[in-house]
Amino acid sequence: MNSHNAVIPYFPTGRPDELLYSMCAAFQDHMQFPRPHYTMEALFGSKWGHATYDLPNRLGYLVNNLPPRHSYTVDELIDNHTMLPFYSPFCPQERIQRVREVMQHSERGSVHSLLGILYMRQLKFLQFCPLCVEDDTNLFGEPYWHRVHQALGVKVCPIHAVFLEASHVSIQNPAKADTFISAVKGTHDVTPRPLSLNKLVHKILLQISRDALWLLNQKGLVSSSEQLHARWIKILVDKGWATYQGTTSRRKELSSEFLNYYPSEILTLLNCEIRVGKDGMDRHSWVHRLTYRNKQELQPITHYLLFIQFLGHTLEEFFQLSHEFRPFGYGPWPCLNPVCENFKQICIKEFSLDYSITPGHRPVGRFQCACGFTYARLGPDSSSEAGFRFSRVESYGIVWETALKTFWANPYISVHEMARRLGVHDKTVKRQAARLNLPLPRQAVFPIGIGAEITRRRCQPSKVDEQQLYRDEWLAIREKCPEAELKELRMLAPRAYNRLSRYDAKWFSEHCPSSTRVATPRTSGQINWSERDADWSNAILEAANLLLFSPSRPKQITASVLGREIGELTKIRGNLDKLPLTTQALAEVVETPEQIAVRRIHWVTERYREENVFPTRNQFERRAGIYPKVKQSNVVQGAIAAALSTLSLMRSGANGAK
């Protein structure tokens, strides 16, 4: 038979999800060649080729010799009638492109070897669904081989929810390597075996087959190992099994949950057995290898399908997850310096990324404005509003410090008002003033005579007209500061303001600045809780970070400790229902007994390192001061073991250096 670029007179039209192998078998049945290798020679130009069911090559030759006016392209055949889309989403773009080239051209090279599946277990027989055979016969006049039924790990039909049956067509028989056998000849009558969806094993098998069908219908979906790893980690972090740095931190818990989720019978059925020892799953098992960073080899696709289903996602949901790690969203980011002209303006184009030393290694972003104000935020951001908050200030910058110096030199601005304008707590103002060597005490507002007289008269034990005392104080401050507004006067003489506005309102109204209308005395219902909430939430985050990064012995971060740190414990305790931001801030930073234990373990480890001392376990635990109940935690035990291991390595290094 002449095979040199001979145009074939006929080629069947592919049906939905039909294998190219099935189309070639239909061609062979139609042409009725006396020898099987004639079909191979006519279609692929080589009588020594193999009838490959999943990933054939020499497709360029086939397309070039199809009948005139056909609509096929090599890419269409690959995407719609081969098994490559089943593997593509788990391979890098470059490898898939190389595989496509080998499938198109007559180059020598094994597609299976390129993909890394040469030594994976393959099907022994082509599979079919009895109900699909019936439907295809009614619709198309004959059955055909479906791609999804031949996908590794697929045991049931995703359309009819019945078990697949093995056909008479052996894939691994060398004597039939050049023979295409159609579903008409290869299938047989068999009673369908429906699934029982109240059985966990059957539900898992059905989901695997549906995921496989979804894979086969995707075009151009590819992923690098880094992208797959990023998606794993995103889910594992949410479940508490990995850190934001990309390492699986709790492999033992992950292993235990995986083995509890899947019955051993289904792992055996799918050839995905896991060796289990006294300490649980083997640390080199395929489950753990999936989570390794930059792992290039392709694992059996069933491994991916099982793992993704275990994580609570369908394959479609999994590939919709972003593989980009953006804990602080897309930039630019705002300046949060209240005295900068760019306050809350989107002007910071870059940030540096680090990770906290606390369990979970949460991302820490550092943002610096041109004004010098540098803040850090513990991520990831849970909402767009989080971008306008910070966990701590690392540098206030020249603009902020200049504003503080200006306010400090103005005797009419109280420390509390400075704190409000600068966006910090009162204690921070005093601390920064001391750092900048600003004069203490500040310049007095009143002449010494007036202040002393008011103080003397206040302290007199005789019954003096208190109302007149407060009137005198108010008149004195008005005379001293004739241009001051009511708000400034209130800060300069708070006691006189409160007394007169409540109990001498008419007189007080007559002696207020003319442009000011005195409101009725403020009641608790008129307190601006939103403003307080914003101030206190930022103060709590700032106080928490001061405690967290303090070089002294770690102190547990509790709501009471934070309340005392910012001087508002009683007010916060009694009004949490009005303080959503403060409540959220407390929830984010308050430590559990386990977390403070781990922080103390890290701190003690650093102290021993500095001292070049190598303690026993008992000495280490006593110095860390961990409560007995907390010590039983797996997390704490793991942290102690890791710390002692680190110190042991130091000792080994020190001994080796001697």
XYZ file of C-alpha atoms in Angstrom:
658
model
C 0.000 0.000 0.000
C 1.379 3.415 -0.987
C 1.498 5.615 2.102
C 3.334 8.616 0.751
C 1.024 11.569 1.451
C -2.019 9.733 0.061
C -5.224 11.614 0.879
C -7.633 9.228 2.544
C -11.139 9.185 1.043
C -13.055 9.112 4.304
C -12.650 9.910 7.996
C -15.434 9.844 10.600
C -16.638 12.935 12.423
C -15.713 12.866 16.091
C -18.511 12.695 18.625
C -18.591 14.364 22.075
C -15.740 13.112 24.290
C -14.730 10.483 21.704
C -11.159 9.213 21.690
C -9.171 9.640 18.475
C -8.445 5.924 18.902
C -12.213 5.302 18.588
C -12.421 7.431 15.432
C -9.520 5.478 13.891
C -11.263 2.211 14.805
C -14.447 3.412 13.059
C -12.308 4.257 10.002
C -10.822 0.760 10.077
C -14.284 -0.853 10.292
C -15.459 1.273 7.354
C -12.437 0.618 5.118
C -12.197 -3.111 5.966
C -8.480 -3.361 5.237
C -7.221 -6.961 5.078
C -4.409 -6.245 7.520
C -4.509 -3.990 10.627
C -1.233 -2.232 9.824
C -2.810 -0.843 6.627
C -4.926 1.414 8.823
C -1.840 2.643 10.652
C -0.048 3.284 7.374
C -3.013 5.114 5.799
C -3.644 7.379 8.773
C -0.163 7.982 10.194
C 2.223 7.091 7.368
C 3.947 4.279 9.248
C 2.998 0.634 9.341
C 5.182 0.098 12.398
C 3.278 2.494 14.640
C 1.231 1.553 17.685
C -2.482 2.083 18.154
C -2.071 4.377 21.174
C -5.382 5.049 22.893
C -4.452 8.092 25.000
C -1.573 10.197 23.611
C -0.889 9.407 19.916
C 1.716 11.205 17.790
C 2.171 11.953 14.047
C -1.085 13.911 14.144
C 0.279 16.440 11.663
C 0.526 13.688 9.044
C -3.059 12.619 9.772
C -4.493 16.147 9.425
C -2.566 16.788 6.197
C -4.052 13.665 4.593
C -7.681 13.985 5.668
C -10.351 14.405 2.965
C -10.766 17.878 1.429
C -12.888 20.427 3.287
C -12.405 18.705 6.644
C -12.419 21.023 9.681
C -9.833 19.316 11.885
C -6.632 20.893 13.165
C -3.958 19.205 15.236
C -4.870 21.327 18.264
C -8.543 20.420 17.929
C -7.743 16.715 17.822
C -5.463 17.023 20.862
C -7.892 19.129 22.902
C -11.099 17.260 22.087
C -10.076 13.693 21.298
C -6.936 12.771 23.282
C -6.123 12.481 26.990
C -3.628 15.370 27.122
C -6.099 17.840 28.767
C -6.299 15.364 31.661
C -2.600 15.994 32.441
C -2.027 19.570 31.236
C -3.301 21.478 34.320
C -0.620 19.826 36.465
C 2.311 20.526 34.135
C 4.269 23.672 33.269
C 3.554 25.449 30.001
C 6.925 24.617 28.416
C 6.523 20.879 28.954
C 3.004 20.794 27.533
C 4.147 22.770 24.496
C 6.921 20.242 23.895
C 4.431 17.359 24.239
C 2.133 18.986 21.671
C 5.026 19.300 19.240
C 5.896 15.616 19.609
C 2.241 14.637 19.153
C 2.037 16.720 15.982
C 5.241 15.807 14.205
C 6.788 12.517 13.270
C 9.754 13.104 15.557
C 10.930 10.255 17.643
C 10.183 10.679 21.290
C 7.857 9.246 23.869
C 4.989 11.481 24.874
C 4.523 9.436 28.048
C 8.170 9.885 28.970
C 8.019 13.642 28.384
C 4.994 13.925 30.651
C 6.640 11.778 33.312
C 3.951 9.081 33.269
C 5.904 6.325 31.502
C 6.148 4.170 34.618
C 2.735 4.946 36.080
C 0.185 2.187 36.247
C -1.938 2.138 33.116
C -5.291 0.597 32.229
C -5.273 -3.054 31.211
C -8.516 -2.878 29.232
C -10.539 -0.081 27.723
C -13.578 0.716 29.867
C -17.172 1.521 29.016
C -20.443 2.509 30.652
C -23.378 0.206 29.732
C -25.821 3.128 29.765
C -23.532 5.271 27.569
C -23.402 2.370 25.080
C -27.201 2.378 25.004
C -27.475 6.181 24.664
C -24.780 6.389 21.971
C -26.449 3.642 19.948
C -29.766 5.507 20.077
C -28.189 8.872 19.170
C -25.419 7.928 16.734
C -26.299 4.421 15.619
C -23.318 2.837 17.374
C -21.324 3.108 20.628
C -17.854 4.657 20.849
C -14.968 4.902 23.311
C -15.293 7.863 25.705
C -12.201 9.689 26.942
C -13.437 10.141 30.500
C -13.977 6.395 30.915
C -10.269 5.783 30.195
C -8.900 8.410 32.639
C -6.738 6.881 35.364
C -8.617 6.694 38.651
C -12.058 6.885 37.027
C -14.124 3.881 38.066
C -17.651 5.203 37.483
C -19.494 7.107 34.782
C -19.906 10.795 35.721
C -23.103 11.037 33.636
C -25.050 7.948 34.701
C -23.478 7.249 38.139
C -22.909 3.557 37.395
C -19.717 1.524 37.617
C -17.618 1.195 34.471
C -17.069 -2.223 32.925
C -13.886 -3.671 31.435
C -14.134 -4.319 27.694
C -12.543 -7.081 25.611
C -9.909 -4.641 24.289
C -6.552 -5.227 25.955
C -4.320 -2.169 25.920
C -1.195 -4.007 26.997
C -1.326 -6.898 24.484
C 1.739 -6.606 22.172
C 0.069 -8.810 19.568
C -2.666 -6.203 19.118
C -0.410 -3.131 19.313
C -1.171 -2.071 15.738
C -4.892 -2.798 15.869
C -7.710 -0.325 16.434
C -10.769 -2.067 17.890
C -14.081 -0.210 17.895
C -16.568 -0.106 20.772
C -18.993 -1.987 18.508
C -16.636 -4.972 18.631
C -15.090 -4.421 22.048
C -18.115 -3.956 24.328
C -20.575 -6.545 25.521
C -23.991 -6.665 27.150
C -23.867 -6.253 30.895
C -26.336 -5.197 33.569
C -25.514 -1.687 34.894
C -24.277 -1.514 38.494
C -25.606 1.755 39.946
C -23.840 3.628 42.732
C -25.308 3.928 46.194
C -24.688 7.572 47.030
C -25.288 7.066 50.729
C -21.952 5.218 50.748
C -18.901 7.422 51.226
C -16.733 5.376 48.858
C -19.266 5.710 46.038
C -19.599 9.472 46.571
C -15.831 9.893 46.409
C -15.594 7.857 43.195
C -18.356 9.885 41.568
C -16.650 13.177 42.441
C -13.363 11.909 40.986
C -15.073 11.030 37.700
C -16.786 14.435 37.535
C -13.492 16.201 38.198
C -11.864 14.134 35.441
C -14.623 15.094 33.007
C -14.152 18.762 33.898
C -10.402 18.436 33.268
C -10.902 16.901 29.841
C -13.159 19.762 28.793
C -10.590 22.475 29.602
C -8.506 24.017 26.838
C -5.157 25.644 27.538
C -5.291 25.136 31.313
C -1.730 24.658 32.597
C -0.016 25.252 35.938
C 3.567 25.316 37.108
C 4.569 23.464 40.264
C 4.900 26.859 41.988
C 1.330 27.784 41.087
C -0.017 24.450 42.320
C 1.964 24.819 45.542
C 0.613 28.337 46.079
C -2.949 27.042 45.798
C -2.246 24.135 48.192
C -0.740 26.498 50.738
C -3.631 28.963 50.501
C -6.052 26.208 51.531
C -3.719 24.585 54.078
C -3.113 27.943 55.794
C -6.864 28.474 56.130
C -7.088 25.062 57.798
C -4.119 25.724 60.089
C -1.831 23.088 58.545
C 0.705 25.379 56.871
C 2.463 28.686 57.362
C 2.266 31.718 55.117
C 5.918 31.107 54.228
C 4.785 28.055 52.289
C 5.796 25.216 54.589
C 3.503 22.519 55.912
C 3.894 23.058 59.641
C 1.576 20.388 61.021
C 2.200 17.340 58.880
C 1.126 14.909 61.575
C -2.309 16.523 61.920
C -2.629 16.707 58.120
C -1.761 13.015 57.819
C -4.229 12.028 60.513
C -7.067 14.019 58.955
C -6.340 12.591 55.487
C -6.352 8.989 56.711
C -9.568 9.615 58.632
C -11.204 11.116 55.539
C -10.450 8.305 53.086
C -11.243 4.660 53.868
C -8.270 2.384 53.166
C -10.357 0.404 50.665
C -10.674 3.365 48.300
C -6.940 4.136 48.453
C -6.260 0.505 47.569
C -8.866 0.498 44.794
C -7.257 3.573 43.202
C -3.670 2.307 43.646
C -2.978 5.206 46.014
C -1.938 3.214 49.073
C -0.130 5.014 51.898
C 2.319 3.301 54.201
C 1.377 3.897 57.827
C 3.695 3.240 60.761
C 3.571 3.759 64.506
C 4.007 7.504 64.075
C 1.326 7.758 61.398
C 1.752 8.370 57.681
C 5.195 7.879 56.165
C 6.809 11.315 55.816
C 7.778 10.445 52.237
C 4.237 9.516 51.246
C 2.681 10.961 48.107
C 0.438 13.200 50.239
C 3.444 14.943 51.748
C 5.319 15.081 48.437
C 2.413 16.986 46.899
C 2.958 19.839 49.357
C 6.709 20.177 48.775
C 7.754 23.442 47.178
C 9.093 23.323 43.592
C 8.448 19.615 43.136
C 8.716 19.170 39.384
C 7.694 15.564 38.714
C 4.126 14.792 37.739
C 2.348 12.487 40.159
C -0.533 10.216 39.148
C -3.491 12.512 38.516
C -5.558 10.487 40.985
C -3.304 11.837 43.751
C -4.218 15.404 42.842
C -7.921 14.590 42.567
C -7.981 12.879 45.966
C -6.030 15.635 47.694
C -8.154 18.441 46.259
C -11.350 16.634 47.232
C -9.943 16.118 50.752
C -9.312 19.880 50.991
C -13.012 20.483 50.360
C -12.898 21.720 46.761
C -13.946 20.538 43.360
C -11.290 20.769 40.680
C -13.047 23.748 39.120
C -13.060 25.601 42.453
C -9.405 24.760 43.037
C -8.193 26.188 39.725
C -10.249 29.337 40.270
C -8.142 30.095 43.357
C -5.499 32.717 42.751
C -1.943 31.397 42.703
C -0.598 34.861 43.485
C 0.250 35.592 47.102
C -0.975 39.119 47.765
C -1.525 39.382 51.527
C -1.981 43.149 51.238
C -3.846 43.284 47.939
C -2.821 45.340 44.942
C -1.009 48.650 45.363
C -0.483 51.487 45.664
C -1.115 51.776 49.420
C -2.060 54.753 51.624
C 0.048 56.972 53.834
C -1.310 56.790 57.401
C 0.484 59.828 58.801
C -2.311 62.199 59.994
C -0.120 65.280 59.570
C 1.106 64.420 56.080
C -0.492 66.148 53.089
C -0.962 62.664 51.581
C -2.821 61.295 54.611
C -5.000 58.367 53.465
C -3.996 59.073 49.870
C -2.892 56.116 47.728
C 0.748 57.066 47.251
C 3.026 54.228 48.450
C 4.001 52.154 45.418
C 6.122 49.446 47.047
C 6.375 47.580 50.326
C 8.736 45.036 51.851
C 7.446 41.641 52.932
C 8.572 39.721 55.986
C 7.042 37.081 58.231
C 6.277 37.104 61.936
C 8.086 34.743 64.302
C 4.815 33.700 65.899
C 3.144 30.374 64.974
C 1.782 30.508 61.444
C 4.459 33.015 60.361
C 1.884 35.548 59.235
C 3.016 38.062 56.598
C 4.210 41.466 57.797
C 4.186 44.324 55.288
C 6.289 47.451 55.776
C 5.074 50.590 54.027
C 7.024 53.876 53.814
C 5.683 57.216 52.578
C 7.881 59.958 51.147
C 7.218 61.875 54.392
C 9.264 59.236 56.231
C 6.309 57.720 58.066
C 6.831 53.936 58.053
C 4.254 51.510 59.357
C 3.946 47.753 59.501
C 0.803 45.690 59.249
C 0.246 42.070 60.162
C -1.492 40.347 57.266
C -3.214 39.100 55.394
C -5.769 41.882 54.951
C -9.269 40.573 55.582
C -11.010 43.507 53.874
C -10.303 46.670 51.901
C -10.697 48.699 55.122
C -7.737 46.834 56.635
C -5.463 48.716 54.236
C -6.071 51.881 56.263
C -4.856 50.372 59.530
C -1.419 49.514 60.846
C -0.113 47.138 63.483
C 2.780 49.326 64.556
C 4.740 52.404 63.510
C 8.394 51.687 62.776
C 9.434 55.269 62.028
C 7.404 58.452 62.381
C 9.489 60.450 59.937
C 10.542 64.085 59.756
C 7.073 65.486 58.946
C 5.435 63.826 61.952
C 8.296 64.749 64.287
C 8.225 68.380 63.110
C 4.497 68.524 63.835
C 5.086 67.101 67.314
C 7.742 69.732 68.035
C 5.390 72.485 66.858
C 2.497 71.225 68.990
C 4.784 70.712 71.985
C 5.922 74.321 71.875
C 2.312 75.572 71.805
C 1.085 75.874 75.419
C -2.534 75.943 74.297
C -2.469 72.384 72.919
C -2.795 69.628 75.492
C -1.010 66.273 75.240
C -4.338 64.585 74.606
C -5.095 66.937 71.725
C -1.616 66.332 70.304
C -2.255 62.583 70.421
C -5.549 63.047 68.582
C -3.970 65.176 65.867
C -0.957 62.882 65.478
C -3.038 59.701 65.458
C -1.385 58.041 68.463
C -1.968 57.452 72.174
C -1.082 60.001 74.866
C 1.737 57.761 76.112
C 3.235 57.648 72.636
C 3.329 61.453 72.489
C 5.235 61.591 75.775
C 7.571 58.770 74.751
C 8.407 60.412 71.410
C 8.841 63.813 73.065
C 11.399 62.295 75.419
C 13.173 60.621 72.488
C 13.390 63.986 70.697
C 14.645 65.678 73.891
C 11.762 68.145 73.955
C 11.639 70.367 77.092
C 9.918 68.974 80.169
C 7.837 70.270 81.826
C 6.128 72.162 79.038
C 5.582 75.954 79.204
C 2.646 76.824 81.507
C -0.521 78.272 79.969
C -1.378 80.590 82.886
C 0.775 83.186 84.596
C 1.998 81.702 87.847
C -0.074 84.105 89.900
C -3.410 83.130 88.348
C -2.730 79.393 88.523
C -1.519 79.574 92.122
C -4.503 81.645 93.206
C -6.979 79.253 91.575
C -5.222 76.280 93.173
C -5.158 77.990 96.582
C -8.833 78.864 96.420
C -9.771 75.348 95.278
C -8.003 73.832 98.240
C -9.463 76.114 100.878
C -11.435 74.053 103.387
C -13.914 76.865 104.043
C -17.214 76.914 102.195
C -16.453 79.128 99.215
C -18.830 79.702 96.369
C -17.528 76.961 94.025
C -19.556 78.311 91.149
C -17.762 81.640 91.445
C -14.413 79.841 91.544
C -15.148 78.132 88.231
C -16.444 81.395 86.767
C -13.192 83.108 87.761
C -11.146 80.304 86.237
C -13.145 80.460 82.995
C -12.837 84.264 82.773
C -9.099 84.015 83.426
C -8.570 81.552 80.608
C -10.776 83.661 78.291
C -8.686 86.733 79.094
C -5.426 84.845 78.544
C -6.591 83.263 75.254
C -9.047 85.717 73.670
C -8.794 84.114 70.187
C -9.227 80.515 71.348
C -12.273 78.561 70.213
C -14.544 76.720 72.611
C -12.931 73.358 71.858
C -9.481 74.683 72.807
C -10.828 76.388 75.935
C -12.470 73.160 77.003
C -9.123 71.347 76.834
C -7.380 74.101 78.771
C -9.990 74.223 81.556
C -11.928 70.947 81.457
C -13.253 71.078 85.037
C -14.579 74.614 84.685
C -16.144 73.757 81.324
C -17.918 70.658 82.665
C -19.175 72.375 85.826
C -20.398 75.576 84.192
C -21.936 73.979 81.079
C -24.011 71.649 83.270
C -24.960 73.762 86.278
C -24.540 77.372 85.132
C -25.536 77.079 81.468
C -27.021 80.560 81.027
C -23.957 82.393 82.431
C -21.646 80.026 80.589
C -23.402 80.647 77.272
C -23.007 84.404 77.727
C -19.261 84.068 78.381
C -18.374 81.674 75.566
C -16.724 82.809 72.319
C -19.323 84.778 70.365
C -19.169 82.484 67.318
C -19.969 79.431 69.401
C -23.382 78.170 70.365
C -23.213 76.106 73.524
C -24.847 72.745 73.178
C -26.811 71.153 75.918
C -24.728 69.196 78.383
C -23.432 66.001 76.813
C -24.909 62.780 78.038
C -23.511 59.302 77.655
C -25.705 58.832 74.609
C -23.930 61.687 72.825
C -20.452 60.193 73.133
C -18.882 59.698 69.732
C -18.304 55.965 70.081
C -17.178 55.604 66.467
C -14.318 58.037 67.061
C -13.365 56.346 70.311
C -13.569 52.941 68.641
C -11.165 53.983 65.878
C -8.715 55.556 68.366
C -8.783 52.660 70.812
C -8.492 49.965 68.145
C -5.324 51.579 66.767
C -3.989 52.094 70.288
C -4.602 48.418 71.091
C -2.771 47.249 67.960
C 0.122 49.569 68.765
C 0.277 48.390 72.382
C 0.091 44.738 71.304
C 3.006 45.155 68.944
C 5.080 46.920 71.580
C 4.512 43.898 73.819
C 5.050 41.428 70.978
C 8.396 42.879 69.930
C 9.638 43.824 73.382
C 13.107 42.374 74.097
C 12.125 41.615 77.698
C 10.538 38.358 78.849
C 7.293 37.808 76.893
C 4.141 38.860 78.693
C 0.861 37.287 77.611
C -1.180 39.678 75.501
C -4.665 39.693 77.036
C -7.579 42.096 76.807
C -6.936 43.282 80.376
C -3.246 43.889 79.757
C -3.975 45.879 76.602
C -6.722 47.877 78.307
C -4.341 48.841 81.102
C -1.576 49.662 78.622
C -3.712 52.282 76.896
C -5.350 53.458 80.135
C -8.919 52.677 79.065
C -9.586 49.242 80.582
C -12.806 50.102 82.431
C -14.371 52.038 79.544
C -13.586 49.286 77.049
C -14.831 46.466 79.273
C -18.197 48.078 79.801
C -18.837 49.143 76.218
C -17.568 46.392 73.895
C -20.983 46.228 72.229
C -20.368 49.785 70.927
C -16.771 49.137 69.857
C -16.677 46.729 66.879
C -13.205 47.784 65.689
C -11.788 47.506 69.192
C -13.406 44.093 69.617
C -11.926 42.961 66.304
C -8.498 44.331 67.225
C -8.586 42.433 70.524
C -9.613 39.232 68.737
C -6.664 39.601 66.347
C -3.946 40.147 68.946
C -5.038 38.441 72.183
C -2.886 35.349 72.723
C -3.984 31.860 73.664
C -1.998 29.984 76.337
C -0.389 27.950 73.533
C 0.705 31.063 71.630
C 2.357 32.755 74.617
C 4.016 29.441 75.478
C 5.520 29.195 71.991
C 6.634 32.843 72.154
C 8.364 32.212 75.474
C 10.021 29.126 73.997
C 11.440 31.263 71.154
C 12.582 33.900 73.667
C 14.274 31.362 75.975
C 15.980 29.753 72.974
C 17.474 33.118 71.977
C 18.661 33.745 75.540
C 20.435 30.375 75.680
C 22.000 31.118 72.293
C 23.327 34.450 73.539
C 24.619 32.834 76.735
C 26.118 29.893 74.797
C 24.439 27.532 77.263
C 22.980 24.141 76.316
C 20.252 23.252 78.860
C 18.550 19.978 79.668
C 14.879 19.674 78.774
C 13.835 20.247 82.407
C 16.018 23.348 82.684
C 14.576 24.691 79.431
C 10.952 24.097 80.480
C 11.468 25.655 83.922
C 12.986 28.807 82.450
C 10.212 29.072 79.869
C 7.656 28.888 82.697
C 4.985 26.952 80.832
C 1.919 25.754 82.710
C 1.672 21.939 82.985
C -1.666 21.776 81.144
C -0.373 23.891 78.270
C 2.792 21.811 78.120
C 0.749 18.789 77.010
C -0.266 20.531 73.768
C 1.171 19.017 70.579
C 2.034 22.500 69.314
C 3.976 23.348 72.480
C 5.690 19.959 72.563
C 6.732 20.428 68.951
C 8.095 23.918 69.658
C 10.127 22.641 72.637
C 11.514 19.764 70.577
C 12.471 22.122 67.735
C 14.152 24.549 70.156
C 16.174 21.808 71.857
C 17.143 20.420 68.462
C 18.401 23.864 67.404
C 20.420 24.250 70.601
C 21.767 20.717 70.180
C 23.014 21.573 66.681
C 24.725 24.638 68.134
C 26.448 22.464 70.733
C 27.564 20.024 68.037
C 28.962 22.898 66.003
C 30.737 24.311 69.029
C 32.284 20.933 69.887
C 33.363 20.453 66.283
C 35.115 23.806 66.285
C 37.264 22.929 69.298
